[in-house]
Coordinates of C-alpha atoms and ligand atoms in Angstrom, one line a residue:
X28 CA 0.0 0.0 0.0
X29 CA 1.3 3.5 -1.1
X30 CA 2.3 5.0 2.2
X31 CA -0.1 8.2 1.2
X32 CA -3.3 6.1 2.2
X33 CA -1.6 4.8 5.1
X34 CA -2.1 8.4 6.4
X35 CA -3.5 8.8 9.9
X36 CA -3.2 12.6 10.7
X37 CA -0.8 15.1 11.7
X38 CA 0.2 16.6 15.3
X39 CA 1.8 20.1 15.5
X40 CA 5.0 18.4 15.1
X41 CA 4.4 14.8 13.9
X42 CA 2.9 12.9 11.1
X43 CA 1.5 9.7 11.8
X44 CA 1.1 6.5 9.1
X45 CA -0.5 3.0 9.7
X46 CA 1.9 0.2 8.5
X47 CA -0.2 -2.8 9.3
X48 CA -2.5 -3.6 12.3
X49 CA -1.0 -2.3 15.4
X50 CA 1.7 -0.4 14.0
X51 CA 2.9 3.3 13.5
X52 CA 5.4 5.1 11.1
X53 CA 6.1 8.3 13.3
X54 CA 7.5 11.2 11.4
X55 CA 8.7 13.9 13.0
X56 CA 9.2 17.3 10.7
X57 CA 10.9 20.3 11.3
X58 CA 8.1 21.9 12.3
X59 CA 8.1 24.3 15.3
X60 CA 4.8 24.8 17.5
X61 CA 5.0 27.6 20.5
X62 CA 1.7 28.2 22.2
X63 CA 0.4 25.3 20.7
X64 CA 0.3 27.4 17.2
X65 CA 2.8 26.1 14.7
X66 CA 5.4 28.3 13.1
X67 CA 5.5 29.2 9.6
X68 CA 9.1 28.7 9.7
X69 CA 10.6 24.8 9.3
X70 CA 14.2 24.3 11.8
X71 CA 16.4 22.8 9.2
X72 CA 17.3 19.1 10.9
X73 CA 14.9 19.5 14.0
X74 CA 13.2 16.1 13.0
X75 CA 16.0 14.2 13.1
X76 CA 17.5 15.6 15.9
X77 CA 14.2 15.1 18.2
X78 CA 14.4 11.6 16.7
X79 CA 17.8 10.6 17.7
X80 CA 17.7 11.9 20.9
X81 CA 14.5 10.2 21.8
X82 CA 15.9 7.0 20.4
X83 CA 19.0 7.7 22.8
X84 CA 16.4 7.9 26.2
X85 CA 14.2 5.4 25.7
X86 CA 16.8 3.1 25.8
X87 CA 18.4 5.1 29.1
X88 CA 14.7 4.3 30.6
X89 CA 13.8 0.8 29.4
X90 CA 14.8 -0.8 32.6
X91 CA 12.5 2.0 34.5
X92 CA 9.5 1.7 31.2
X93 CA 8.7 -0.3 28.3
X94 CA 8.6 1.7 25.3
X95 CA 6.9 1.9 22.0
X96 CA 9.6 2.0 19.6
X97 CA 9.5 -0.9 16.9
X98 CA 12.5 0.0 14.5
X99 CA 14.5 3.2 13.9
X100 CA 15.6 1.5 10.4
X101 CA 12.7 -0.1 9.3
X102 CA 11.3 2.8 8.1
X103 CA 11.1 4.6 4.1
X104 CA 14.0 6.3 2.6
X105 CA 12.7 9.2 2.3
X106 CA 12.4 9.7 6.5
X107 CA 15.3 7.9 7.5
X108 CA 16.8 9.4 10.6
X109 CA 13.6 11.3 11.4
X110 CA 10.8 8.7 11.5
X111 CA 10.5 5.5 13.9
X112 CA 8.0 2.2 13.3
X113 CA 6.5 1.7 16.4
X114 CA 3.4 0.4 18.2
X115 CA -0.1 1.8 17.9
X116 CA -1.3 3.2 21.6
X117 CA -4.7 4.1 22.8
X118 CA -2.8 7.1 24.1
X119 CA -4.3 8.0 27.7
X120 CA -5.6 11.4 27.2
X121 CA -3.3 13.1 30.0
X122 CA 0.1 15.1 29.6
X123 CA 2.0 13.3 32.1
X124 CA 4.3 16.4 33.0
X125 CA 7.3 16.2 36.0
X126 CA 8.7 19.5 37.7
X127 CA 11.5 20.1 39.5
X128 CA 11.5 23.9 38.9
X129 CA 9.2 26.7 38.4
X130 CA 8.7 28.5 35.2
X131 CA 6.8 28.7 32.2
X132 CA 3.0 27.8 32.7
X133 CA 3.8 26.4 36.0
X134 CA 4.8 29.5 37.2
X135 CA 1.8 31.3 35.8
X136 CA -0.4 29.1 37.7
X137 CA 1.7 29.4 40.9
X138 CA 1.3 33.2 41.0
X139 CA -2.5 33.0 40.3
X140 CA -3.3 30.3 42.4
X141 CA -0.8 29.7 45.0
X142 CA -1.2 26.0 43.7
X143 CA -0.5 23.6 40.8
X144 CA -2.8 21.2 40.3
X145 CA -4.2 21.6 43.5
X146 CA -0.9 21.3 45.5
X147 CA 0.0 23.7 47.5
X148 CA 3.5 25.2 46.7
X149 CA 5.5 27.8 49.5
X150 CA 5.1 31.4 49.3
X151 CA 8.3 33.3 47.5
X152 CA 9.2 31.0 45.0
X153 CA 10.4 32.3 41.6
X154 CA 10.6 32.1 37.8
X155 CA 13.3 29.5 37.6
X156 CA 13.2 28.0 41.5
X157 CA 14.4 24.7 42.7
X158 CA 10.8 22.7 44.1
X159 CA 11.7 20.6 47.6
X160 CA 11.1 18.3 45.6
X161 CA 9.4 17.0 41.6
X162 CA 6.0 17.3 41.6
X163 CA 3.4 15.5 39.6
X164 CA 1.7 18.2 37.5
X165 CA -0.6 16.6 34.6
X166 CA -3.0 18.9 32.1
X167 CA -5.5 17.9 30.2
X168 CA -5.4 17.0 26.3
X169 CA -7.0 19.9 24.7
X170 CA -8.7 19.7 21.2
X171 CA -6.8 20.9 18.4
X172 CA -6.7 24.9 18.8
X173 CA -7.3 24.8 22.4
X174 CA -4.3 24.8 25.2
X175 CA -4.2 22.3 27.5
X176 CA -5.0 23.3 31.3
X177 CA -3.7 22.1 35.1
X178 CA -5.8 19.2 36.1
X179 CA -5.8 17.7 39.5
X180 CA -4.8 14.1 40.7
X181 CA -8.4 13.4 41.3
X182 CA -9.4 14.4 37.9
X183 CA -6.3 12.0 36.8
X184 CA -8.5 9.2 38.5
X185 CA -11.5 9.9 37.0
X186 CA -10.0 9.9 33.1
X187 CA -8.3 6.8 33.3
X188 CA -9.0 5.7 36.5
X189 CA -7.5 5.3 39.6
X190 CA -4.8 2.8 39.4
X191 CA -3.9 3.4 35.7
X192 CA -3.7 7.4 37.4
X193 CA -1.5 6.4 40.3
X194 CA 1.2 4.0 38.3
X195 CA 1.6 6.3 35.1
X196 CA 2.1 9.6 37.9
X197 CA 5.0 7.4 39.4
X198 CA 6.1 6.4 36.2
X199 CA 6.4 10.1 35.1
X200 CA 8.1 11.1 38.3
X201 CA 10.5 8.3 38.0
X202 CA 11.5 9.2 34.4
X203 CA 12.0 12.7 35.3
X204 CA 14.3 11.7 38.4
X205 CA 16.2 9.3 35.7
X206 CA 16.3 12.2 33.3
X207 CA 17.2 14.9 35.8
X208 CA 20.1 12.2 37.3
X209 CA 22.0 12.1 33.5
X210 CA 21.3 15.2 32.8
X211 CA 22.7 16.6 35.9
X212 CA 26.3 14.5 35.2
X213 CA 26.1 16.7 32.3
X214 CA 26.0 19.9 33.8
X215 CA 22.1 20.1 32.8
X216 CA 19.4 21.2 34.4
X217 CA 15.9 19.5 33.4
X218 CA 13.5 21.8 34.7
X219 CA 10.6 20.1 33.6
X220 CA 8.9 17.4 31.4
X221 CA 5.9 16.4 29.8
X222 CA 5.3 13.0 28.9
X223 CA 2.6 10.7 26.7
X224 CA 1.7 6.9 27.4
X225 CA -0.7 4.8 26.6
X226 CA -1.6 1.1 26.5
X227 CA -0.6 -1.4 23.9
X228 CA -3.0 -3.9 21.9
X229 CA -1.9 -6.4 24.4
X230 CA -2.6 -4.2 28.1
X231 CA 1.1 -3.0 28.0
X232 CA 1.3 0.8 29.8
X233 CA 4.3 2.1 27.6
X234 CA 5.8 5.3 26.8
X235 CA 4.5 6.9 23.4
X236 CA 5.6 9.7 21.6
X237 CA 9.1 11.7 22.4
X238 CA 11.2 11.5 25.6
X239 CA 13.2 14.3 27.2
X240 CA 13.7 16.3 24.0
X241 CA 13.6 19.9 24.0
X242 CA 10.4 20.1 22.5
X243 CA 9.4 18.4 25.6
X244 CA 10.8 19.6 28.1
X245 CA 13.1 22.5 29.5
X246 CA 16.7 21.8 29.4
X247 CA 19.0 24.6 31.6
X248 CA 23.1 25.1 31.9
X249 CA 23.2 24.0 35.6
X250 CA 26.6 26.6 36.1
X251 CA 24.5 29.4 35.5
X252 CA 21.1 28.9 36.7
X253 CA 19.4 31.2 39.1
X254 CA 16.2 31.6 40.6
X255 CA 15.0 35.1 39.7
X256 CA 15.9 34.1 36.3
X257 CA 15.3 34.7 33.1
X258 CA 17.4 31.5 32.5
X259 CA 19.5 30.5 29.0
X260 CA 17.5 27.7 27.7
X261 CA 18.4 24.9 25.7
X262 CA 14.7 24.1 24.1
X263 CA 12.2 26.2 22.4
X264 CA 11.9 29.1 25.2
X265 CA 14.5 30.8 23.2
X266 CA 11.6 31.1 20.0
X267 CA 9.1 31.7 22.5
X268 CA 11.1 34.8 23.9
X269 CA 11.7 36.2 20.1
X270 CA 7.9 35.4 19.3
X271 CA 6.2 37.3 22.1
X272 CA 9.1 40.4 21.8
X273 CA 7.4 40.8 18.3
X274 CA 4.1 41.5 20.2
X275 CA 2.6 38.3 18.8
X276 CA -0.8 37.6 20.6
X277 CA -0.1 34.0 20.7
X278 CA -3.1 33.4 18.2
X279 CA -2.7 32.1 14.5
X280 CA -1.0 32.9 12.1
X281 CA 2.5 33.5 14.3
X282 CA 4.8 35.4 12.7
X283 CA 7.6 34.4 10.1
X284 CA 10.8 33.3 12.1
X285 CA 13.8 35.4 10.7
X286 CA 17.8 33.6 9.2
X287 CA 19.3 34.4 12.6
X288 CA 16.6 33.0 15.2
X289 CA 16.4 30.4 12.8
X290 CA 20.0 29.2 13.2
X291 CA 20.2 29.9 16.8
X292 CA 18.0 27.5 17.7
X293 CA 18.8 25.2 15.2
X294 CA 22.3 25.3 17.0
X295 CA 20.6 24.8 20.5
X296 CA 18.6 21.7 19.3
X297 CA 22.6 20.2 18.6
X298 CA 23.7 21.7 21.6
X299 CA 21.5 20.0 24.1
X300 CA 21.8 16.4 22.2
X301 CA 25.7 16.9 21.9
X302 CA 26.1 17.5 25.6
X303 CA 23.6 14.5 27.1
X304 CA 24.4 12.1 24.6
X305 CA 28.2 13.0 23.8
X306 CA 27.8 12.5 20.4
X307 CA 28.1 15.4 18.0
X308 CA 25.0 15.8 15.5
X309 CA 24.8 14.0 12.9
X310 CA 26.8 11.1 14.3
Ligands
ATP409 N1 2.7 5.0 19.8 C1 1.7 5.8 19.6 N2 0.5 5.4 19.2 C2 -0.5 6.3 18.9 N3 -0.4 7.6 19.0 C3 0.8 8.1 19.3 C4 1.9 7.3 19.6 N4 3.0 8.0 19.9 C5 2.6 9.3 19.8 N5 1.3 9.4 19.4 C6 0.5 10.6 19.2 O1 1.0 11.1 18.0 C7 0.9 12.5 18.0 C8 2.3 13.0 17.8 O2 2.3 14.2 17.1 P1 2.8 15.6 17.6 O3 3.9 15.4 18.6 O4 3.0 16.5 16.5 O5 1.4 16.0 18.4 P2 1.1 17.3 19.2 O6 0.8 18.4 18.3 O7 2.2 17.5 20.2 O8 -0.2 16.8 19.9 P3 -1.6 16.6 19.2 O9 -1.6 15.5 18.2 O10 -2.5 16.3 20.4 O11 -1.9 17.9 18.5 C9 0.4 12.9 19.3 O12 -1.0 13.1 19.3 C10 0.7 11.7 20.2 O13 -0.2 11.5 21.3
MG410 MG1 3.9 16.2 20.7

């Protein structure tokens, strides 16, 4: 079958194909989303980069979570390096997000509620503050066009239930102590992640989707993080930044991303993979 009416639909970032029962092609372009709209700008090699570097995670995680990656070669010519064969999930319809620090939307929520989630947090904190300890802070899976919002645990339990809700939230706070542990022997700072899993054809909870990438989550230099921040970022903050100094209303269309912001991120996508895995990009 002509991989064209194998098409299943396309995320912000990913395209998905069917390739046989239970099975995935997962394509990941060079497309750039921030605020949930997508850029009209491609990053030239983002794909592959997100790719490699997932590939490089799951396999740091698989004693701590099966997975639902297939193949990594087994896939067309024309996406090789970007694409992965993998198992069809009934994703649970949860981001499954870890923090150790406070920033971003998190932050937001912090200032205007005193809480995330429902859990209480301690007065003073800042943009870019250490947490006592990770917290468990899941949002809902908002149509396309919507954002996605701070649920609480109980809500968790009532999506999915409450045992499904209480293994995937230690799951999540495992990986992002695993993460945060080899990052941290890299001089990195994960400040937060957001995860997806779902269940397999045969009951199997596994991972879905991309692991501790910087689309995914907020990498930081650990030698020159502060709490007051703003801090240099190794993911898409820096595009965020640029996009709102343009006075962008977050709404479609975003604005047209210009050479130089282009290239710098393009360099801090490399960046971050060179320094966890120790590999320069491409290998
Ligand atoms: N193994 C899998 N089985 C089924 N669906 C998966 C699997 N892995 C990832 N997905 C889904 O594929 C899509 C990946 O595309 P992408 O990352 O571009 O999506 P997104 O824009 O972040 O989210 P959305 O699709 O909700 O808009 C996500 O919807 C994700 O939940
Ligand atoms: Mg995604």
């Amino acid at each position: 079958m002509p991989l064209a009416d194998a098409f299943v639909r396309s995320g912000k970032v990913r395209d998905l194909y069917r390739v046989g029962d239970d099975r995935l092609l997962l394509v990941a372009s060079d497309r750039l989303s921030a605020f949930d709209v997508v850029l009209p700008t491609p990053i030239p090699d983002k794909g592959r980069v997100l790719t490699a570097l997932s590939l490089w995670w799951f396999d740091q995680l698989a004693d701590l979570v099966p997975h639902h990656v297939i193949s990594a070669t087994d896939v067309p010519a024309e996406f090789a390096g970007r694409a992965i064969r993998c198992r069809r999930l009934q994703m649970l319809p949860v981001e499954w997000i870890a923090r150790g620090y406070l920033t971003g939307s998190g932050l937001a929520e912090y200032r205007r509620e005193g809480t995330i989630c429902g859990l209480p947090l301690p007065a003073g904190l800042q943009d870019g503050s250490r947490l006592e300890e990770p917290i468990f802070t899941p949002t809902s899976k908002a149509p396309l066009g919507e954002h996605d919002e701070f649920i609480t645990f109980a809500e968790v339990e009532k999506t999915v239930g409450p045992d499904d809700a209480a293994h995937v939230r230690d799951l999540t706070l495992a990986v992002y102590g695993r993460g945060a542990q080899i990052a941290a022997e890299r001089g990195l700072i994960v400040a937060d992640t957001k995860l997806e899993f779902g269940r397999a054809a045969d009951g199997t909870l596994m991972l879905g989707d991309e692991v501790l990438t910087p689309d995914s989550s907020r990498f930081w230099p650990a030698d020159s993080w502060q709490p007051g921040g703003p801090n240099y970022s190794f993911d898409k903050q820096f595009v965020r930044d640029w996009a709102l100094g343009t006075g962008w209303d977050k709404q479609e269309p975003a604005p047209e991303v210009p050479e130089e912001v282009v290239e710098v991120t393009r360099a801090r996508y490399f960046d971050v993979y060179e320094r966890l895995t120790g590999t320069p990009f491409p290998a």
